[in-house]
Short mmCIF file of C-alpha atoms and ligand atoms in Angstrom, two decimals:
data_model
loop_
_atom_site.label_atom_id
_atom_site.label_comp_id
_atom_site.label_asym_id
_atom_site.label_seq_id
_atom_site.Cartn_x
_atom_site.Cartn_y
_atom_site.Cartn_z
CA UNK B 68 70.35 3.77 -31.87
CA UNK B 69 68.25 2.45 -34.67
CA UNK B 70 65.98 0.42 -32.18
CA UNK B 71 66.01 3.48 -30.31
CA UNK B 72 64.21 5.80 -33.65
CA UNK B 73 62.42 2.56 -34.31
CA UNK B 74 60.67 3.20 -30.88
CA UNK B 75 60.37 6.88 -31.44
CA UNK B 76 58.29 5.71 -34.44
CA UNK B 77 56.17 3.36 -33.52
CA UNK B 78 55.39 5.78 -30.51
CA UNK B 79 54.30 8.13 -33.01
CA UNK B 80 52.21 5.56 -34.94
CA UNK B 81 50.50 4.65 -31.42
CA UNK B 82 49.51 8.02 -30.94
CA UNK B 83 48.41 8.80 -33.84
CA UNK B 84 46.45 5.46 -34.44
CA UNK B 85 45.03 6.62 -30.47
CA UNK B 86 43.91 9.83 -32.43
CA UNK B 87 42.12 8.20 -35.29
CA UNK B 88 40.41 6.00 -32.79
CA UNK B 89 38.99 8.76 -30.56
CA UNK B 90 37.67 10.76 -34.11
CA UNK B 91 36.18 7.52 -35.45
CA UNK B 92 34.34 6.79 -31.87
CA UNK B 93 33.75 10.09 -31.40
CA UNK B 94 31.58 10.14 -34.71
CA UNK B 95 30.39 6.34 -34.55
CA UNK B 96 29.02 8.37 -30.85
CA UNK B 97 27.96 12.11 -32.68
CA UNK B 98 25.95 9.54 -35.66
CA UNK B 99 23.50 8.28 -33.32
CA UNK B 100 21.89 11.61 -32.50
CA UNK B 101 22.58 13.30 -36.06
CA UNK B 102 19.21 12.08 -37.44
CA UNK B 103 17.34 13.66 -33.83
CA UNK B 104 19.55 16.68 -33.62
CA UNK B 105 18.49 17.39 -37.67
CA UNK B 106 22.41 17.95 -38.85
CA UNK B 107 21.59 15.46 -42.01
CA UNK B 108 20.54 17.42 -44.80
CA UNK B 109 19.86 16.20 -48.53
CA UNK B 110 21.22 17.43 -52.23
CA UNK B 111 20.04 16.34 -55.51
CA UNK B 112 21.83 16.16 -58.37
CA UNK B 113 20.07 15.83 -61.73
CA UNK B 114 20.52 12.91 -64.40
CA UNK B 115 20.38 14.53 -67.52
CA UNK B 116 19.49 13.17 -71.47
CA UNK B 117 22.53 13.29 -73.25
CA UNK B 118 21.74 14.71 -76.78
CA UNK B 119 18.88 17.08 -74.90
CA UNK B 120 20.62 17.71 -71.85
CA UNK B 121 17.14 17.84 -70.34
CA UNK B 122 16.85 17.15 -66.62
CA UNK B 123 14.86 13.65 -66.31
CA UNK B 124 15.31 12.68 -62.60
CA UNK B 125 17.51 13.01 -59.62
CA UNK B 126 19.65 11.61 -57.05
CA UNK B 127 19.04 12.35 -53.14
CA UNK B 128 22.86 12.45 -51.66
CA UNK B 129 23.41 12.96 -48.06
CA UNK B 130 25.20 15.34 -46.28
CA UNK B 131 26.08 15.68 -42.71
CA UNK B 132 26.80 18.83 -40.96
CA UNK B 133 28.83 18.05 -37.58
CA UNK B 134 28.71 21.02 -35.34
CA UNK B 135 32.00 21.16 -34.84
CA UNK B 136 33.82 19.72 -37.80
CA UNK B 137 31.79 21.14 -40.27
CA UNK B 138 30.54 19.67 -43.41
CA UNK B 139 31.25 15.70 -43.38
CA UNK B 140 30.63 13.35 -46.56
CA UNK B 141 28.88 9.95 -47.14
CA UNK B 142 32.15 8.49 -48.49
CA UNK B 143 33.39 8.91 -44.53
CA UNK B 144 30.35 8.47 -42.51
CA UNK B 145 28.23 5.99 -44.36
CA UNK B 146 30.58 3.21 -44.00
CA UNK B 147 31.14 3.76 -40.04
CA UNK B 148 26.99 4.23 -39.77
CA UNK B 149 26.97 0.74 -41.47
CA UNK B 150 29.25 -0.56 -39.24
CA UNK B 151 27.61 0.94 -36.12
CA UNK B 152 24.30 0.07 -37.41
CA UNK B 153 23.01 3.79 -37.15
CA UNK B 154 22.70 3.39 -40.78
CA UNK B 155 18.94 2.12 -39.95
CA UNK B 156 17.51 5.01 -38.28
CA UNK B 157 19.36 6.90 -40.95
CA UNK B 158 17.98 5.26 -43.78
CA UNK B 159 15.09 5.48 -43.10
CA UNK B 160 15.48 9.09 -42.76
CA UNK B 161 16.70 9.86 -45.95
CA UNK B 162 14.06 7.80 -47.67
CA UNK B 163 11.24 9.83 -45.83
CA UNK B 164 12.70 13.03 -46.22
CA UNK B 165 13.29 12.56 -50.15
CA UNK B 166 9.86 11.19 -50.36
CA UNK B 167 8.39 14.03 -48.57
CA UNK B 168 10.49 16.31 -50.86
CA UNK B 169 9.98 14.99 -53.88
CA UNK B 170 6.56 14.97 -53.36
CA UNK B 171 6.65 18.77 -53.45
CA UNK B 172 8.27 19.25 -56.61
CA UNK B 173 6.31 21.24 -59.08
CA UNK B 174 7.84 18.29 -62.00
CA UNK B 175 6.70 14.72 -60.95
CA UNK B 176 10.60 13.45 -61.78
CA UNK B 177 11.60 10.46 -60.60
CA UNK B 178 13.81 10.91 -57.10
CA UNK B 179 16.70 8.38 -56.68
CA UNK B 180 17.16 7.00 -53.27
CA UNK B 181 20.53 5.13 -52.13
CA UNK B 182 19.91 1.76 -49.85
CA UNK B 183 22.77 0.82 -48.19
CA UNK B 184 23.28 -3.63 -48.08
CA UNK B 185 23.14 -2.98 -44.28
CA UNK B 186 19.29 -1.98 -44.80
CA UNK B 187 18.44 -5.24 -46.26
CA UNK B 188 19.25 -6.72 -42.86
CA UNK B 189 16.08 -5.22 -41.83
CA UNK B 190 13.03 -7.82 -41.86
CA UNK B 191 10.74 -4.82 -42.44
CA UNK B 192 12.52 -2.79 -45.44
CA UNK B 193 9.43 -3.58 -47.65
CA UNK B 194 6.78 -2.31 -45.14
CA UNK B 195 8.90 0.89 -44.50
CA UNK B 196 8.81 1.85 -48.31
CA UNK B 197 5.14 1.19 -48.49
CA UNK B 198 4.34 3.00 -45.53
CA UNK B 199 6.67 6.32 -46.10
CA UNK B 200 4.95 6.23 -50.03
CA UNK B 201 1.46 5.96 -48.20
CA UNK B 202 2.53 9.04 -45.83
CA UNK B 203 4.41 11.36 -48.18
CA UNK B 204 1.88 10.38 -50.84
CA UNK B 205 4.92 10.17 -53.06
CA UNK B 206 3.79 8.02 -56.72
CA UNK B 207 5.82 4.28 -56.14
CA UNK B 208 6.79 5.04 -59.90
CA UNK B 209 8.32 8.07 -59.18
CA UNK B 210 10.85 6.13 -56.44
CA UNK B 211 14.09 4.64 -56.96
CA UNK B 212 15.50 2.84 -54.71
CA UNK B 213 19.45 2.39 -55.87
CA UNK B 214 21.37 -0.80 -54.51
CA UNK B 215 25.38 -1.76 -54.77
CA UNK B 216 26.34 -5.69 -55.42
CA UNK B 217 27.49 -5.83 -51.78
CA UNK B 218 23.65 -6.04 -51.06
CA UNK B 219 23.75 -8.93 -53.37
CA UNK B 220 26.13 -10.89 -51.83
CA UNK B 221 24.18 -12.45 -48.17
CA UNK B 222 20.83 -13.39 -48.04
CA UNK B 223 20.25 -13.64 -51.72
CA UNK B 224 16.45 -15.03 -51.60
CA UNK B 225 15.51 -12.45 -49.18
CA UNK B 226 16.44 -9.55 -50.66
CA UNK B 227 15.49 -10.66 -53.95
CA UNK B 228 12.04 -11.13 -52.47
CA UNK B 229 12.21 -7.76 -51.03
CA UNK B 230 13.15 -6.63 -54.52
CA UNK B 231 10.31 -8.63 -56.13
CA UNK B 232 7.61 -6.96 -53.67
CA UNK B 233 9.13 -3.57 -54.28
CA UNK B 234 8.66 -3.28 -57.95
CA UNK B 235 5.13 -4.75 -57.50
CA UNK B 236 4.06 -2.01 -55.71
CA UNK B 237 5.57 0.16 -58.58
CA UNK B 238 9.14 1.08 -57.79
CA UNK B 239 12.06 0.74 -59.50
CA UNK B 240 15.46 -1.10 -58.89
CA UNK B 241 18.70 0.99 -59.60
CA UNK B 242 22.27 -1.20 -59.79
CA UNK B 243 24.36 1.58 -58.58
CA UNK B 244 28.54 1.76 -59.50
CA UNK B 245 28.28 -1.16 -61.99
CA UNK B 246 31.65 -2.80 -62.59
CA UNK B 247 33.08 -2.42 -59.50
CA UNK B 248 32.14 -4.30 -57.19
CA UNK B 249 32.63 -8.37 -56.97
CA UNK B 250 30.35 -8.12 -59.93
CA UNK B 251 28.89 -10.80 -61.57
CA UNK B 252 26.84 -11.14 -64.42
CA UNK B 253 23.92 -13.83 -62.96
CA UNK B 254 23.23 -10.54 -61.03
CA UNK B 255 21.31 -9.13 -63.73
CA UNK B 256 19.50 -12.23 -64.84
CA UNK B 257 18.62 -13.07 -60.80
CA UNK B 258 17.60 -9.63 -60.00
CA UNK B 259 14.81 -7.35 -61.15
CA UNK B 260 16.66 -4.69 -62.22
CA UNK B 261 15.38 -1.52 -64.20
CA UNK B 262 18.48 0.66 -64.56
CA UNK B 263 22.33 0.22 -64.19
CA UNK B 264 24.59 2.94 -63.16
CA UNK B 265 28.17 2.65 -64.79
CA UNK B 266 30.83 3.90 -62.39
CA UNK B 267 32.65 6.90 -62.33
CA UNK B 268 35.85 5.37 -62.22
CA UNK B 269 35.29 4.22 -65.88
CA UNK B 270 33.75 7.33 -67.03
CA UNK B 271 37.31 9.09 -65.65
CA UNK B 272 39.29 6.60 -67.79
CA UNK B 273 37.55 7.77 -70.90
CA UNK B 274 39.54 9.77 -72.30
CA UNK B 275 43.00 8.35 -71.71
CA UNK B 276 42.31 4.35 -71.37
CA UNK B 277 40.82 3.30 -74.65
CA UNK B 278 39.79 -0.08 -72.88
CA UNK B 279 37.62 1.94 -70.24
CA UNK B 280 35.82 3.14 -73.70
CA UNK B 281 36.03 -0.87 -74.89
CA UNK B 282 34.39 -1.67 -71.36
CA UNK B 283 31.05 1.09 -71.27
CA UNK B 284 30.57 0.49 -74.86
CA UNK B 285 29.97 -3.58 -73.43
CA UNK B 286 28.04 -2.74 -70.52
CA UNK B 287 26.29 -0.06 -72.39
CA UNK B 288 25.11 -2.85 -75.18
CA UNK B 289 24.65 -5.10 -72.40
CA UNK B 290 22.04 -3.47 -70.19
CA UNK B 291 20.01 -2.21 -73.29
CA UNK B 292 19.83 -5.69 -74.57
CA UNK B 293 18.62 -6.71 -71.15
CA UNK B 294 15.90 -3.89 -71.62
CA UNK B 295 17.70 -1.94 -68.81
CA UNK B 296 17.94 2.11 -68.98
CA UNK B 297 21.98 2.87 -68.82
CA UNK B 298 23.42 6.06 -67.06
CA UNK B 299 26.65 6.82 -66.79
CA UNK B 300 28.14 8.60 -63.56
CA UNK B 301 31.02 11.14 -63.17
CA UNK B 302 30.93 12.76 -66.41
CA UNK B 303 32.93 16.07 -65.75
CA UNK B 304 33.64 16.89 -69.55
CA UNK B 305 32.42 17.32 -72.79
CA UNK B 306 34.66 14.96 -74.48
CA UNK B 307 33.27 12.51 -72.35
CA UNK B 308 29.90 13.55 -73.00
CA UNK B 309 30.65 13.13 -76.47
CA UNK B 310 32.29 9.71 -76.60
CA UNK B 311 28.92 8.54 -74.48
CA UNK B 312 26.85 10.06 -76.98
CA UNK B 313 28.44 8.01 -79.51
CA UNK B 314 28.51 4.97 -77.59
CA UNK B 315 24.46 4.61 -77.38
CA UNK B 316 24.48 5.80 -73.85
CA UNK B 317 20.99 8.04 -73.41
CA UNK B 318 21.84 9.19 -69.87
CA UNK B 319 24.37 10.85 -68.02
CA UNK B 320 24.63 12.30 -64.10
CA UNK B 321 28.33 14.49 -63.06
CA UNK B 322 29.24 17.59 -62.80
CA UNK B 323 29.00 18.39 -66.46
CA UNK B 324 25.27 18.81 -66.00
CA UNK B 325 24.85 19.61 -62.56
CA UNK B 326 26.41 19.32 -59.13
CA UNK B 327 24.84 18.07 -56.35
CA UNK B 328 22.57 21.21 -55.14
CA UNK B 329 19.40 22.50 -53.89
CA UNK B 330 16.07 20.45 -54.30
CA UNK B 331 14.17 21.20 -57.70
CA UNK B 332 11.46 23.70 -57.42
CA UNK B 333 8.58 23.43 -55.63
CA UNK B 334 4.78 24.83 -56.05
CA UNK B 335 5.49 26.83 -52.62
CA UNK B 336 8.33 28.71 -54.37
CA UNK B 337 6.52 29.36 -57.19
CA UNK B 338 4.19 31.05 -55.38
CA UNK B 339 6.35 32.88 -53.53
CA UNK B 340 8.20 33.93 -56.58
CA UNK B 341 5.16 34.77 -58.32
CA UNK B 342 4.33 37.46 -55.15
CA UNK B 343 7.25 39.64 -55.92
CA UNK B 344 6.17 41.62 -59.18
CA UNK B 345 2.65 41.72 -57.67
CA UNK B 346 3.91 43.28 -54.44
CA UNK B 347 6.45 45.08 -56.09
CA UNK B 348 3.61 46.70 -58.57
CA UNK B 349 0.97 47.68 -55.79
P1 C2E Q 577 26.87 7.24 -55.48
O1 C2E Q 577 25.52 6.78 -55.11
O2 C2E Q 577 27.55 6.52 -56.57
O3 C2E Q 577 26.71 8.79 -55.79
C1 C2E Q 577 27.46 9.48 -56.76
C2 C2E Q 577 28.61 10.21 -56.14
O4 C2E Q 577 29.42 10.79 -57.18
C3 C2E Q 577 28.19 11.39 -55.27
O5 C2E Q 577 29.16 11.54 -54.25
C4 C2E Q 577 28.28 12.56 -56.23
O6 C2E Q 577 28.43 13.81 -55.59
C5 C2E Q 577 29.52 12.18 -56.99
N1 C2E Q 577 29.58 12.79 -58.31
C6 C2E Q 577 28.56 13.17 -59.10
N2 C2E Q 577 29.00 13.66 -60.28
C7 C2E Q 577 30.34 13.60 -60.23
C8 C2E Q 577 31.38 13.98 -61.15
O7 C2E Q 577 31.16 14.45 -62.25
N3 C2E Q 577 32.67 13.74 -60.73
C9 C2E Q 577 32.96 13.20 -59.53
N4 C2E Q 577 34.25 13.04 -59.21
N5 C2E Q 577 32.01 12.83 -58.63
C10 C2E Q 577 30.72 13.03 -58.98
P2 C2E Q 577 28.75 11.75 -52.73
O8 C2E Q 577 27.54 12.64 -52.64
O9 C2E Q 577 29.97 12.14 -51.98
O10 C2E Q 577 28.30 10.30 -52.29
C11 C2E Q 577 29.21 9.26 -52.27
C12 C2E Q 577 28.53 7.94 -52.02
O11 C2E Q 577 27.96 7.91 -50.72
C13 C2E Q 577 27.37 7.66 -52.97
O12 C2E Q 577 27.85 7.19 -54.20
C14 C2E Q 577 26.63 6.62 -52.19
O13 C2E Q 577 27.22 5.36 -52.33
C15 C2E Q 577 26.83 7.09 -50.76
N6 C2E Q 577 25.63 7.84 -50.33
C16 C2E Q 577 25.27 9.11 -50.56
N7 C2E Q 577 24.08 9.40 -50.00
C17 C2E Q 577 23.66 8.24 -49.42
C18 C2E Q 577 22.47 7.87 -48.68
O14 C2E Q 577 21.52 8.65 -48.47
N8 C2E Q 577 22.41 6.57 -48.21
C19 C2E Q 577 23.43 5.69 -48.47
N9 C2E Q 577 23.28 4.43 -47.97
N10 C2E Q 577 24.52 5.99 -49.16
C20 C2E Q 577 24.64 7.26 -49.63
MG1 MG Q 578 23.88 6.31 -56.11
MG1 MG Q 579 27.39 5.40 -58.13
MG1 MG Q 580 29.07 4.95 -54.85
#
């Protein structure tokens, strides 16, 4: 009897595990054309200045809208276009249309750009930069390109070199969710990093786990001393707003400030804008 349910089981696990493999093929299969069919889309989300709570830069995020199952995040499709290697033609996207975006804003901000490891694989990753800042026009100083430690881990000396060429031309290197990953320290010193993003998982911790508070205030000290600009992601509350404040942290991206939305203004909307009392008068 029990070997019997035990088979009833692992039946159910084999169809099941049959379903997840048919919706993760099925949108390793739907990635490839996403980028040609135009279902990626981008939102920014603005980092702020914590004691002015002025709006000093944002992040491009992407979003995915399948056609049949709606609005998909980069937390679930990222990793399988990395594995798939769509990632590539998809990258490249995203960089382009940010650039091309950015561009367009009425306030020359800087526009934060996420690179997965996967695009470091590419020989060409340097050339592509250059050429989409040539084409958009986009200022290199007003492009970041932000990079996890898994891009850190393979091919060290070419992707510091890629690094190295990058910031020549002007732009600047983002460490993205410090202090999670297999971090290590030599990172900093090996790399030419201009600004480290501290995780969100730390900034949650805050307020209950006084060593999460003991670990920003280090990394926070840290980076500065290294001459790096600190942000800390996933602030949601004002209490954490308030214990960053008083930790020496100068900038903050979550929710608090702003949710991922809409691109910043742009000279075309101001125009239009500006229309509507004139048209509205005569
Ligand atoms: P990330 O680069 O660390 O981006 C920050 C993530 O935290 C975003 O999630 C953002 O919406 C979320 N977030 C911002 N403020 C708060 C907050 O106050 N509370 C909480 N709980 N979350 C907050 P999102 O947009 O879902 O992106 C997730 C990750 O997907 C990104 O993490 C990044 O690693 C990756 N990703 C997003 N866009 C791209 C892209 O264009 N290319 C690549 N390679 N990866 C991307
Ligand atoms: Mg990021
Ligand atoms: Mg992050
Ligand atoms: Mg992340």
């Amino acid at each position: 009897r029990a070997k019997q349910s035990g088979k009833g089981i692992a039946c159910f696990f084999d169809r099941e595990m049959d379903e997840a493999v048919r919706t993760r093929r099925q949108i390793e299969n739907d990635l490839r054309h996403a980028v040609l069919r135009r279902q990626f889309f981008l939102e920014y989300q603005p980092l702020v200045e914590v004691q002015s709570d002025r709006i000093i830069g944002y992040e491009a995020l992407l979003r995915w809208e399948h056609p049949q199952r709606g609005l998909i995040g980069p937390d679930v499709f990222i990793p399988i276009a990395e594995e798939s290697g769509s990632i590539i033609q998809i990258g490249e996207w995203v960089l382009e249309r940010a650039c091309t975006e950015a561009a367009k804003w009425n306030e020359p901000l800087p526009i934060s750009v996420n690179i997965s490891p996967v695009q470091f694989l590419l020989p060409n990753l340097f050339d592509q930069v250059a050429n989409i800042l040539r084409r958009t026009g986009l200022n290199p100083w007003r492009l970041e390109l932000e990079i996890t430690e898994a891009a850190l881990m393979h091919n060290r000396e070419d992707v510091l070199a890629v690094l190295v060429r990058l910031r020549v031309l002007g732009v600047r290197i983002v460490m993205d969710d410090f202090g999670t990953g297999h971090s290590s320290l030599s990172n900093l010193q090996t790399f030419p990093f201009d600004k480290l993003k501290i995780d969100c998982s730390f900034t949650a911790a805050l307020e209950k786990d006084p060593s999460a508070q003991a670990i920003v205030r280090a990394i926070i000290a840290l980076g500065h001393s290294l001459r790096l600009a600190v942000v800390t992601e996933g602030v949601e509350t004002e209490r954490q707003r308030q214990i960053l404040a008083e930790e020496g942290c100068l900038q903050i991206q979550g929710f608090l400030s702003g949710r991922p939305g809409a691109a910043p203004s742009t000279g075309q909307e101001t125009a239009r804008r500006e229309k509507v009392p004139a048209r509205a008068d005569g």
